[in-house]
Amino acid sequence: MYFGEYDLPELADDEVRVSVKAAAINPFDWKLRQGAMKLITGRRFPKAMGTDFAGIVEAVGGKVTNVRAGDEVFGTVDFKKSGAFSEAINVDAHHLARKPPQLSFSEAAALPIAAMTAWVAIIDRVHAGAGSRIFINGCSGAVGAFAVQLAISKKAHVSGTCGPASMGSAKAAGVDPIFGYSDRQAYAQNGRFDAIFDTLGTLDVSDSLSMLKPKGVFVDINPTPGKMLRGVLSRRYKLAFATQGIQHLPAIAELAGNGTLRPTIGLEAPFSDALSVIADAENGRRSSGKIVLAF
Ligand SMILES: NC(=O)c1ccc[n+]([C@@H]2O[C@H](COP(=O)([O-])OP(=O)(O)OC[C@H]3O[C@@H](n4cnc5c(N)ncnc54)[C@H](OP(=O)(O)O)[C@@H]3O)[C@@H](O)[C@H]2O)c1
């Protein structure tokens, strides 16, 4: 990784130029760096890094109608191009929404990928509703925590796993009961579930199906070629992916504005520290919330 200077291309008609105030780090960023995302991002390096951002609109292209210069916004850059770890970016106008005024730039930057993925899993795949019993493996990570908040907002009952340092925050969020990752025997005997959401990709899928009710579903967000095939062949196994922007961001902004979605910042570091902060996260540094670069 290195810092570089680039001139932004001229703004296209459907693009918005944003002065970035905060950009959040996601596992996607170091998976891209490791070449693990090459099916999505292509094989060529060097690549720009970063997807989630919040900032202020500097200028808009001729056909943009949803925001104007001076608006505070948040969103994602194109997953294929990345590049949100920058002082300024050109973004597709459909990939951003107005920042809820109640949120800081860092809090807003912590939302997009994690909250959109949680939305697709809990709302679109699980169809969580009153009384649904949902088990979330990794209920303390960025995606897991938003999944808990969304499920509980739908009056579902959530139990799940997390690490020892996260038990307190998971309990406060309403997860009950909470298990350690290795308590397989205990959580498997905790009744049948309408859905299992494996945010970490560490559960044995075949083994976990016995924890589900007859029509229950297993949702996974860590695809492998084998899992992709399983997703096509099995009605009970579903993959979920973050979407880009307009489909979910306005609803997520509304839920964050009214306090239903509550991003947690674990570390806010200056952009000048980006290389060491990203490397630490890549090497497994645990944080009690999202890691955000502030500009
Ligand atoms: N399909 C998609 O579109 C999509 C979108 C977003 C994310 N993802 C994937 O979903 C996974 C979770 O993403 P996330 O953004 O929620 O990640 P995250 O915020 O880093 O959370 C991961 C959680 O995993 C737990 N964990 C267990 N073992 C760990 C280890 N060895 N190192 C670090 N953390 C560990 C930690 O909780 P404890 O400390 O409590 O153990 C941590 O909070 C990642 O693999 C990511 O690539 C997929």
mmCIF file of C-alpha atoms and ligand atoms in Angstrom:
data_model
loop_
_atom_site.group_PDB
_atom_site.id
_atom_site.type_symbol
_atom_site.label_atom_id
_atom_site.label_comp_id
_atom_site.label_asym_id
_atom_site.label_seq_id
_atom_site.Cartn_x
_atom_site.Cartn_y
_atom_site.Cartn_z
ATOM 1 C CA MET A 1 0.000 0.000 0.000
ATOM 2 C CA TYR A 2 1.167 3.524 -0.678
ATOM 3 C CA PHE A 3 -0.275 7.029 -0.949
ATOM 4 C CA GLY A 4 -0.518 8.408 -4.483
ATOM 5 C CA GLU A 5 -1.652 11.632 -6.153
ATOM 6 C CA TYR A 6 -4.121 11.500 -9.006
ATOM 7 C CA ASP A 7 -6.141 14.060 -10.950
ATOM 8 C CA LEU A 8 -9.858 13.251 -10.899
ATOM 9 C CA PRO A 9 -11.345 12.846 -14.381
ATOM 10 C CA GLU A 10 -13.967 15.323 -15.546
ATOM 11 C CA LEU A 11 -17.329 14.772 -13.852
ATOM 12 C CA ALA A 12 -19.759 12.658 -15.934
ATOM 13 C CA ASP A 13 -23.408 13.735 -16.273
ATOM 14 C CA ASP A 14 -24.606 11.173 -13.711
ATOM 15 C CA GLU A 15 -21.769 11.695 -11.227
ATOM 16 C CA VAL A 16 -21.246 13.695 -8.063
ATOM 17 C CA ARG A 17 -17.914 15.051 -6.812
ATOM 18 C CA VAL A 18 -17.602 14.589 -3.069
ATOM 19 C CA SER A 19 -15.046 16.077 -0.695
ATOM 20 C CA VAL A 20 -14.505 13.086 1.603
ATOM 21 C CA LYS A 21 -14.697 13.755 5.348
ATOM 22 C CA ALA A 22 -14.620 10.135 6.569
ATOM 23 C CA ALA A 23 -14.084 6.707 4.994
ATOM 24 C CA ALA A 24 -14.696 3.406 6.797
ATOM 25 C CA ILE A 25 -12.543 0.292 6.495
ATOM 26 C CA ASN A 26 -14.211 -3.011 5.554
ATOM 27 C CA PRO A 27 -12.810 -6.557 5.275
ATOM 28 C CA PHE A 28 -13.488 -6.091 1.525
ATOM 29 C CA ASP A 29 -10.591 -3.595 1.413
ATOM 30 C CA TRP A 30 -7.907 -6.041 2.458
ATOM 31 C CA LYS A 31 -9.519 -8.952 0.629
ATOM 32 C CA LEU A 32 -9.207 -6.797 -2.518
ATOM 33 C CA ARG A 33 -5.561 -6.116 -1.634
ATOM 34 C CA GLN A 34 -4.907 -9.839 -1.180
ATOM 35 C CA GLY A 35 -6.408 -10.573 -4.612
ATOM 36 C CA ALA A 36 -9.273 -12.536 -3.054
ATOM 37 C CA MET A 37 -11.901 -10.343 -4.783
ATOM 38 C CA LYS A 38 -10.448 -10.597 -8.291
ATOM 39 C CA LEU A 39 -13.641 -12.086 -9.737
ATOM 40 C CA ILE A 40 -15.353 -8.779 -8.854
ATOM 41 C CA THR A 41 -12.511 -6.297 -9.100
ATOM 42 C CA GLY A 42 -10.318 -7.774 -11.856
ATOM 43 C CA ARG A 43 -6.702 -8.848 -11.653
ATOM 44 C CA ARG A 44 -4.842 -5.616 -12.389
ATOM 45 C CA PHE A 45 -2.908 -3.746 -9.745
ATOM 46 C CA PRO A 46 -2.286 -1.083 -8.522
ATOM 47 C CA LYS A 47 -5.834 -0.382 -7.405
ATOM 48 C CA ALA A 48 -7.389 2.429 -5.434
ATOM 49 C CA MET A 49 -8.762 1.331 -2.031
ATOM 50 C CA GLY A 50 -11.846 2.044 0.044
ATOM 51 C CA THR A 51 -15.588 1.823 -0.627
ATOM 52 C CA ASP A 52 -17.595 3.482 2.211
ATOM 53 C CA PHE A 53 -17.469 7.256 2.554
ATOM 54 C CA ALA A 54 -19.256 10.324 3.904
ATOM 55 C CA GLY A 55 -18.571 13.881 2.811
ATOM 56 C CA ILE A 56 -19.798 17.103 1.240
ATOM 57 C CA VAL A 57 -20.947 17.472 -2.368
ATOM 58 C CA GLU A 58 -18.600 19.795 -4.274
ATOM 59 C CA ALA A 59 -20.226 19.614 -7.703
ATOM 60 C CA VAL A 60 -22.831 17.591 -9.602
ATOM 61 C CA GLY A 61 -23.041 16.384 -13.205
ATOM 62 C CA GLY A 62 -25.652 17.770 -15.629
ATOM 63 C CA LYS A 63 -28.233 15.000 -15.066
ATOM 64 C CA VAL A 64 -28.003 14.713 -11.278
ATOM 65 C CA THR A 65 -31.175 15.710 -9.428
ATOM 66 C CA ASN A 66 -31.026 13.941 -6.032
ATOM 67 C CA VAL A 67 -28.298 16.122 -4.424
ATOM 68 C CA ARG A 68 -26.640 19.491 -4.971
ATOM 69 C CA ALA A 69 -23.405 21.273 -4.021
ATOM 70 C CA GLY A 70 -23.072 21.692 -0.260
ATOM 71 C CA ASP A 71 -25.216 18.641 0.669
ATOM 72 C CA GLU A 72 -23.824 16.224 3.251
ATOM 73 C CA VAL A 73 -23.927 12.699 1.798
ATOM 74 C CA PHE A 74 -22.765 9.140 2.405
ATOM 75 C CA GLY A 75 -22.481 6.072 0.218
ATOM 76 C CA THR A 76 -20.165 3.725 -1.641
ATOM 77 C CA VAL A 77 -17.944 4.116 -4.642
ATOM 78 C CA ASP A 78 -18.270 1.485 -7.386
ATOM 79 C CA PHE A 79 -17.107 -1.824 -5.832
ATOM 80 C CA LYS A 80 -15.158 -2.607 -9.017
ATOM 81 C CA LYS A 81 -13.163 0.624 -8.869
ATOM 82 C CA SER A 82 -12.962 1.373 -5.117
ATOM 83 C CA GLY A 83 -11.080 4.583 -4.222
ATOM 84 C CA ALA A 84 -12.982 6.045 -1.248
ATOM 85 C CA PHE A 85 -9.724 6.438 0.724
ATOM 86 C CA SER A 86 -9.188 9.756 -1.088
ATOM 87 C CA GLU A 87 -9.582 13.426 -0.337
ATOM 88 C CA ALA A 88 -12.081 13.763 -3.195
ATOM 89 C CA ILE A 89 -13.988 11.274 -5.364
ATOM 90 C CA ASN A 90 -16.340 11.161 -8.350
ATOM 91 C CA VAL A 91 -19.295 8.902 -7.475
ATOM 92 C CA ASP A 92 -22.331 7.617 -9.367
ATOM 93 C CA ALA A 93 -25.258 9.705 -8.057
ATOM 94 C CA HIS A 94 -27.209 6.463 -7.469
ATOM 95 C CA HIS A 95 -24.608 5.203 -5.002
ATOM 96 C CA LEU A 96 -25.131 7.904 -2.367
ATOM 97 C CA ALA A 97 -27.856 9.381 -0.173
ATOM 98 C CA ARG A 98 -28.174 12.391 2.125
ATOM 99 C CA LYS A 99 -26.396 11.940 5.440
ATOM 100 C CA PRO A 100 -28.810 11.913 8.390
ATOM 101 C CA PRO A 101 -28.093 15.203 10.218
ATOM 102 C CA GLN A 102 -28.040 13.360 13.571
ATOM 103 C CA LEU A 103 -24.950 11.393 12.510
ATOM 104 C CA SER A 104 -21.331 12.547 12.334
ATOM 105 C CA PHE A 105 -19.447 11.967 9.066
ATOM 106 C CA SER A 106 -17.617 9.035 10.690
ATOM 107 C CA GLU A 107 -20.857 7.413 11.863
ATOM 108 C CA ALA A 108 -22.411 7.836 8.408
ATOM 109 C CA ALA A 109 -19.317 6.366 6.714
ATOM 110 C CA ALA A 110 -19.635 3.315 8.995
ATOM 111 C CA LEU A 111 -23.055 2.456 7.537
ATOM 112 C CA PRO A 112 -23.116 1.570 3.823
ATOM 113 C CA ILE A 113 -21.622 -1.882 3.131
ATOM 114 C CA ALA A 114 -22.306 -3.346 6.578
ATOM 115 C CA ALA A 115 -25.859 -2.006 6.890
ATOM 116 C CA MET A 116 -26.781 -2.847 3.281
ATOM 117 C CA THR A 117 -25.508 -6.414 3.738
ATOM 118 C CA ALA A 118 -27.424 -6.786 7.003
ATOM 119 C CA TRP A 119 -30.534 -5.434 5.241
ATOM 120 C CA VAL A 120 -30.296 -7.920 2.368
ATOM 121 C CA ALA A 121 -29.766 -10.787 4.842
ATOM 122 C CA ILE A 122 -32.365 -9.945 7.513
ATOM 123 C CA ILE A 123 -35.080 -8.193 5.494
ATOM 124 C CA ASP A 124 -34.740 -9.565 1.930
ATOM 125 C CA ARG A 125 -33.586 -13.147 2.608
ATOM 126 C CA VAL A 126 -34.887 -13.989 6.130
ATOM 127 C CA HIS A 127 -38.030 -11.782 6.001
ATOM 128 C CA ALA A 128 -37.658 -11.229 9.753
ATOM 129 C CA GLY A 129 -40.930 -10.493 11.518
ATOM 130 C CA ALA A 130 -42.576 -10.557 14.927
ATOM 131 C CA GLY A 131 -41.641 -13.754 16.727
ATOM 132 C CA SER A 132 -39.029 -14.938 14.179
ATOM 133 C CA ARG A 133 -36.213 -16.816 15.929
ATOM 134 C CA ILE A 134 -32.889 -15.814 14.397
ATOM 135 C CA PHE A 135 -29.419 -17.067 15.286
ATOM 136 C CA ILE A 136 -26.554 -14.748 14.269
ATOM 137 C CA ASN A 137 -23.037 -16.175 14.203
ATOM 138 C CA GLY A 138 -20.774 -13.158 14.802
ATOM 139 C CA CYS A 139 -23.411 -10.810 16.231
ATOM 140 C CA SER A 140 -20.790 -8.234 17.290
ATOM 141 C CA GLY A 141 -19.103 -7.363 13.966
ATOM 142 C CA ALA A 142 -20.226 -4.478 11.776
ATOM 143 C CA VAL A 143 -22.648 -6.590 9.715
ATOM 144 C CA GLY A 144 -23.690 -8.672 12.742
ATOM 145 C CA ALA A 145 -24.503 -5.665 14.928
ATOM 146 C CA PHE A 146 -26.658 -4.041 12.219
ATOM 147 C CA ALA A 147 -28.362 -7.409 11.623
ATOM 148 C CA VAL A 148 -29.223 -7.594 15.342
ATOM 149 C CA GLN A 149 -30.619 -4.029 15.281
ATOM 150 C CA LEU A 150 -32.710 -4.670 12.144
ATOM 151 C CA ALA A 151 -34.047 -8.021 13.407
ATOM 152 C CA ILE A 152 -34.991 -6.586 16.804
ATOM 153 C CA SER A 153 -36.662 -3.597 15.101
ATOM 154 C CA LYS A 154 -38.865 -6.190 13.358
ATOM 155 C CA LYS A 155 -39.644 -7.730 16.780
ATOM 156 C CA ALA A 156 -37.684 -10.892 16.032
ATOM 157 C CA HIS A 157 -35.950 -12.815 18.816
ATOM 158 C CA VAL A 158 -32.172 -12.887 18.331
ATOM 159 C CA SER A 159 -29.551 -15.143 19.863
ATOM 160 C CA GLY A 160 -26.007 -15.530 18.644
ATOM 161 C CA THR A 161 -22.275 -15.879 19.118
ATOM 162 C CA CYS A 162 -19.468 -13.391 19.659
ATOM 163 C CA GLY A 163 -16.029 -13.128 21.265
ATOM 164 C CA PRO A 164 -15.581 -12.633 25.033
ATOM 165 C CA ALA A 165 -14.855 -8.885 24.753
ATOM 166 C CA SER A 166 -18.117 -8.316 22.847
ATOM 167 C CA MET A 167 -20.529 -10.095 25.198
ATOM 168 C CA GLY A 168 -21.486 -6.883 27.044
ATOM 169 C CA SER A 169 -22.358 -4.902 23.922
ATOM 170 C CA ALA A 170 -24.242 -7.872 22.412
ATOM 171 C CA LYS A 171 -26.292 -8.192 25.595
ATOM 172 C CA ALA A 172 -27.039 -4.457 25.599
ATOM 173 C CA ALA A 173 -28.172 -4.750 21.971
ATOM 174 C CA GLY A 174 -30.741 -7.384 23.011
ATOM 175 C CA VAL A 175 -29.053 -10.646 21.952
ATOM 176 C CA ASP A 176 -30.271 -13.403 24.282
ATOM 177 C CA PRO A 177 -28.810 -15.875 24.931
ATOM 178 C CA ILE A 178 -25.242 -15.149 23.814
ATOM 179 C CA PHE A 179 -22.755 -17.960 23.241
ATOM 180 C CA GLY A 180 -19.017 -18.229 22.674
ATOM 181 C CA TYR A 181 -17.906 -19.404 19.230
ATOM 182 C CA SER A 182 -16.997 -22.856 20.537
ATOM 183 C CA ASP A 183 -20.308 -23.458 22.416
ATOM 184 C CA ARG A 184 -21.747 -25.430 19.486
ATOM 185 C CA GLN A 185 -23.417 -27.982 21.733
ATOM 186 C CA ALA A 186 -25.136 -25.302 23.825
ATOM 187 C CA TYR A 187 -26.486 -23.173 20.988
ATOM 188 C CA ALA A 188 -27.523 -26.189 18.901
ATOM 189 C CA GLN A 189 -29.782 -27.218 21.798
ATOM 190 C CA ASN A 190 -31.310 -23.753 22.101
ATOM 191 C CA GLY A 191 -34.429 -24.645 20.104
ATOM 192 C CA ARG A 192 -35.090 -24.530 16.378
ATOM 193 C CA PHE A 193 -34.567 -21.307 14.391
ATOM 194 C CA ASP A 194 -36.368 -19.659 11.489
ATOM 195 C CA ALA A 195 -32.995 -18.439 10.260
ATOM 196 C CA ILE A 196 -29.286 -18.718 10.882
ATOM 197 C CA PHE A 197 -27.227 -15.768 9.667
ATOM 198 C CA ASP A 198 -23.542 -16.707 9.533
ATOM 199 C CA THR A 199 -21.722 -13.367 9.242
ATOM 200 C CA LEU A 200 -18.310 -14.988 9.698
ATOM 201 C CA GLY A 201 -18.561 -17.926 7.295
ATOM 202 C CA THR A 202 -17.282 -20.283 10.000
ATOM 203 C CA LEU A 203 -20.334 -22.530 10.564
ATOM 204 C CA ASP A 204 -20.581 -25.953 8.954
ATOM 205 C CA VAL A 205 -23.633 -25.496 6.721
ATOM 206 C CA SER A 206 -24.788 -29.141 6.570
ATOM 207 C CA ASP A 207 -24.359 -29.521 10.314
ATOM 208 C CA SER A 208 -26.211 -26.229 11.017
ATOM 209 C CA LEU A 209 -29.305 -27.187 9.011
ATOM 210 C CA SER A 210 -30.365 -29.388 11.961
ATOM 211 C CA MET A 211 -30.753 -26.179 14.035
ATOM 212 C CA LEU A 212 -33.426 -24.864 11.652
ATOM 213 C CA LYS A 213 -37.197 -25.293 11.596
ATOM 214 C CA PRO A 214 -38.426 -27.223 8.510
ATOM 215 C CA LYS A 215 -38.789 -24.030 6.437
ATOM 216 C CA GLY A 216 -35.853 -22.227 8.076
ATOM 217 C CA VAL A 217 -33.064 -20.668 5.985
ATOM 218 C CA PHE A 218 -29.296 -20.409 6.379
ATOM 219 C CA VAL A 219 -27.881 -17.085 5.134
ATOM 220 C CA ASP A 220 -24.192 -16.715 4.310
ATOM 221 C CA ILE A 221 -22.222 -13.639 3.203
ATOM 222 C CA ASN A 222 -18.809 -15.244 2.677
ATOM 223 C CA PRO A 223 -19.074 -16.971 -0.705
ATOM 224 C CA THR A 224 -16.741 -19.622 -2.102
ATOM 225 C CA PRO A 225 -17.262 -21.322 -5.495
ATOM 226 C CA GLY A 226 -18.738 -24.367 -3.674
ATOM 227 C CA LYS A 227 -21.108 -22.180 -1.650
ATOM 228 C CA MET A 228 -22.214 -20.330 -4.814
ATOM 229 C CA LEU A 229 -23.217 -23.673 -6.314
ATOM 230 C CA ARG A 230 -25.011 -24.638 -3.112
ATOM 231 C CA GLY A 231 -26.860 -21.295 -3.243
ATOM 232 C CA VAL A 232 -28.218 -22.208 -6.682
ATOM 233 C CA LEU A 233 -29.187 -25.765 -5.751
ATOM 234 C CA SER A 234 -30.616 -25.377 -2.246
ATOM 235 C CA ARG A 235 -33.782 -23.532 -1.225
ATOM 236 C CA ARG A 236 -32.665 -23.381 2.414
ATOM 237 C CA TYR A 237 -29.170 -21.981 1.814
ATOM 238 C CA LYS A 238 -28.977 -18.372 0.626
ATOM 239 C CA LEU A 239 -26.105 -16.034 -0.122
ATOM 240 C CA ALA A 240 -26.475 -12.309 0.526
ATOM 241 C CA PHE A 241 -24.406 -9.466 -0.910
ATOM 242 C CA ALA A 242 -24.139 -5.745 -0.264
ATOM 243 C CA THR A 243 -26.017 -3.738 -2.863
ATOM 244 C CA GLN A 244 -24.831 -0.427 -4.262
ATOM 245 C CA GLY A 245 -26.686 2.591 -3.081
ATOM 246 C CA ILE A 246 -30.087 3.774 -4.144
ATOM 247 C CA GLN A 247 -31.854 0.442 -3.506
ATOM 248 C CA HIS A 248 -31.308 0.535 0.273
ATOM 249 C CA LEU A 249 -29.353 3.653 1.286
ATOM 250 C CA PRO A 250 -32.298 6.080 1.702
ATOM 251 C CA ALA A 251 -34.101 3.595 3.995
ATOM 252 C CA ILE A 252 -30.878 3.006 5.923
ATOM 253 C CA ALA A 253 -30.419 6.771 6.297
ATOM 254 C CA GLU A 254 -33.950 7.034 7.711
ATOM 255 C CA LEU A 255 -33.384 4.188 10.205
ATOM 256 C CA ALA A 256 -30.045 5.675 11.291
ATOM 257 C CA GLY A 257 -31.694 9.085 11.648
ATOM 258 C CA ASN A 258 -34.374 7.722 13.992
ATOM 259 C CA GLY A 259 -31.908 5.646 16.034
ATOM 260 C CA THR A 260 -32.959 2.179 14.836
ATOM 261 C CA LEU A 261 -29.525 1.645 13.251
ATOM 262 C CA ARG A 262 -26.709 2.757 15.531
ATOM 263 C CA PRO A 263 -23.197 2.653 14.032
ATOM 264 C CA THR A 264 -20.400 2.173 16.549
ATOM 265 C CA ILE A 265 -16.980 3.700 15.924
ATOM 266 C CA GLY A 266 -14.134 1.635 17.383
ATOM 267 C CA LEU A 267 -11.298 3.796 16.089
ATOM 268 C CA GLU A 268 -11.194 7.126 14.256
ATOM 269 C CA ALA A 269 -7.722 7.643 12.780
ATOM 270 C CA PRO A 270 -6.352 10.476 10.633
ATOM 271 C CA PHE A 271 -6.017 9.668 6.917
ATOM 272 C CA SER A 272 -2.246 10.093 7.275
ATOM 273 C CA ASP A 273 -2.238 6.884 9.421
ATOM 274 C CA ALA A 274 -4.193 4.893 6.808
ATOM 275 C CA LEU A 275 -1.427 2.454 5.849
ATOM 276 C CA SER A 276 -0.711 1.229 9.386
ATOM 277 C CA VAL A 277 -4.393 1.243 10.418
ATOM 278 C CA ILE A 278 -5.436 -0.843 7.386
ATOM 279 C CA ALA A 279 -2.505 -3.221 7.901
ATOM 280 C CA ASP A 280 -3.436 -3.689 11.587
ATOM 281 C CA ALA A 281 -7.054 -4.452 10.669
ATOM 282 C CA GLU A 282 -5.883 -6.866 7.972
ATOM 283 C CA ASN A 283 -3.705 -8.623 10.543
ATOM 284 C CA GLY A 284 -6.708 -9.288 12.805
ATOM 285 C CA ARG A 285 -6.614 -6.324 15.207
ATOM 286 C CA ARG A 286 -9.953 -6.473 17.061
ATOM 287 C CA SER A 287 -11.881 -3.246 17.478
ATOM 288 C CA SER A 288 -15.094 -2.648 19.386
ATOM 289 C CA GLY A 289 -16.601 -0.922 16.359
ATOM 290 C CA LYS A 290 -15.919 0.320 12.886
ATOM 291 C CA ILE A 291 -12.476 1.684 11.990
ATOM 292 C CA VAL A 292 -12.815 5.035 10.218
ATOM 293 C CA LEU A 293 -10.276 7.284 8.490
ATOM 294 C CA ALA A 294 -10.995 10.959 9.089
ATOM 295 C CA PHE A 295 -9.969 13.655 6.592
HETATM 296 N N1 LIG B 1 -21.274 -10.640 0.981
HETATM 297 C C1 LIG B 1 -21.062 -9.354 1.198
HETATM 298 O O1 LIG B 1 -21.481 -8.511 0.412
HETATM 299 C C2 LIG B 1 -20.327 -8.924 2.440
HETATM 300 C C3 LIG B 1 -20.494 -7.621 2.908
HETATM 301 C C4 LIG B 1 -19.872 -7.240 4.078
HETATM 302 C C5 LIG B 1 -19.036 -8.145 4.750
HETATM 303 N N2 LIG B 1 -18.873 -9.389 4.222
HETATM 304 C C6 LIG B 1 -17.992 -10.352 4.929
HETATM 305 O O2 LIG B 1 -18.584 -10.625 6.195
HETATM 306 C C7 LIG B 1 -17.575 -10.788 7.176
HETATM 307 C C8 LIG B 1 -17.866 -9.849 8.356
HETATM 308 O O3 LIG B 1 -17.728 -8.513 7.905
HETATM 309 P P1 LIG B 1 -17.809 -7.310 8.969
HETATM 310 O O4 LIG B 1 -17.707 -6.050 8.200
HETATM 311 O O5 LIG B 1 -18.947 -7.512 9.900
HETATM 312 O O6 LIG B 1 -16.445 -7.564 9.759
HETATM 313 P P2 LIG B 1 -16.005 -6.986 11.197
HETATM 314 O O7 LIG B 1 -16.729 -5.736 11.528
HETATM 315 O O8 LIG B 1 -14.518 -6.985 11.167
HETATM 316 O O9 LIG B 1 -16.535 -8.070 12.229
HETATM 317 C C9 LIG B 1 -16.042 -9.327 12.267
HETATM 318 C C10 LIG B 1 -16.222 -9.836 13.692
HETATM 319 O O10 LIG B 1 -15.736 -11.144 13.682
HETATM 320 C C11 LIG B 1 -15.300 -11.484 14.964
HETATM 321 N N3 LIG B 1 -14.088 -12.269 14.778
HETATM 322 C C12 LIG B 1 -13.998 -13.597 14.999
HETATM 323 N N4 LIG B 1 -12.768 -14.038 14.741
HETATM 324 C C13 LIG B 1 -12.044 -12.958 14.331
HETATM 325 C C14 LIG B 1 -10.671 -12.758 13.952
HETATM 326 N N5 LIG B 1 -9.796 -13.785 13.898
HETATM 327 N N6 LIG B 1 -10.267 -11.507 13.616
HETATM 328 C C15 LIG B 1 -11.119 -10.470 13.655
HETATM 329 N N7 LIG B 1 -12.420 -10.601 14.020
HETATM 330 C C16 LIG B 1 -12.875 -11.834 14.352
HETATM 331 C C17 LIG B 1 -15.068 -10.200 15.729
HETATM 332 O O11 LIG B 1 -16.000 -10.177 16.791
HETATM 333 P P3 LIG B 1 -15.551 -10.644 18.262
HETATM 334 O O12 LIG B 1 -14.392 -9.776 18.660
HETATM 335 O O13 LIG B 1 -16.759 -10.471 19.097
HETATM 336 O O14 LIG B 1 -15.116 -12.083 18.097
HETATM 337 C C18 LIG B 1 -15.391 -9.107 14.719
HETATM 338 O O15 LIG B 1 -16.112 -8.085 15.281
HETATM 339 C C19 LIG B 1 -16.241 -10.550 6.472
HETATM 340 O O16 LIG B 1 -15.690 -11.792 6.097
HETATM 341 C C20 LIG B 1 -16.628 -9.769 5.233
HETATM 342 O O17 LIG B 1 -15.724 -9.949 4.170
HETATM 343 C C21 LIG B 1 -19.496 -9.809 3.096
#
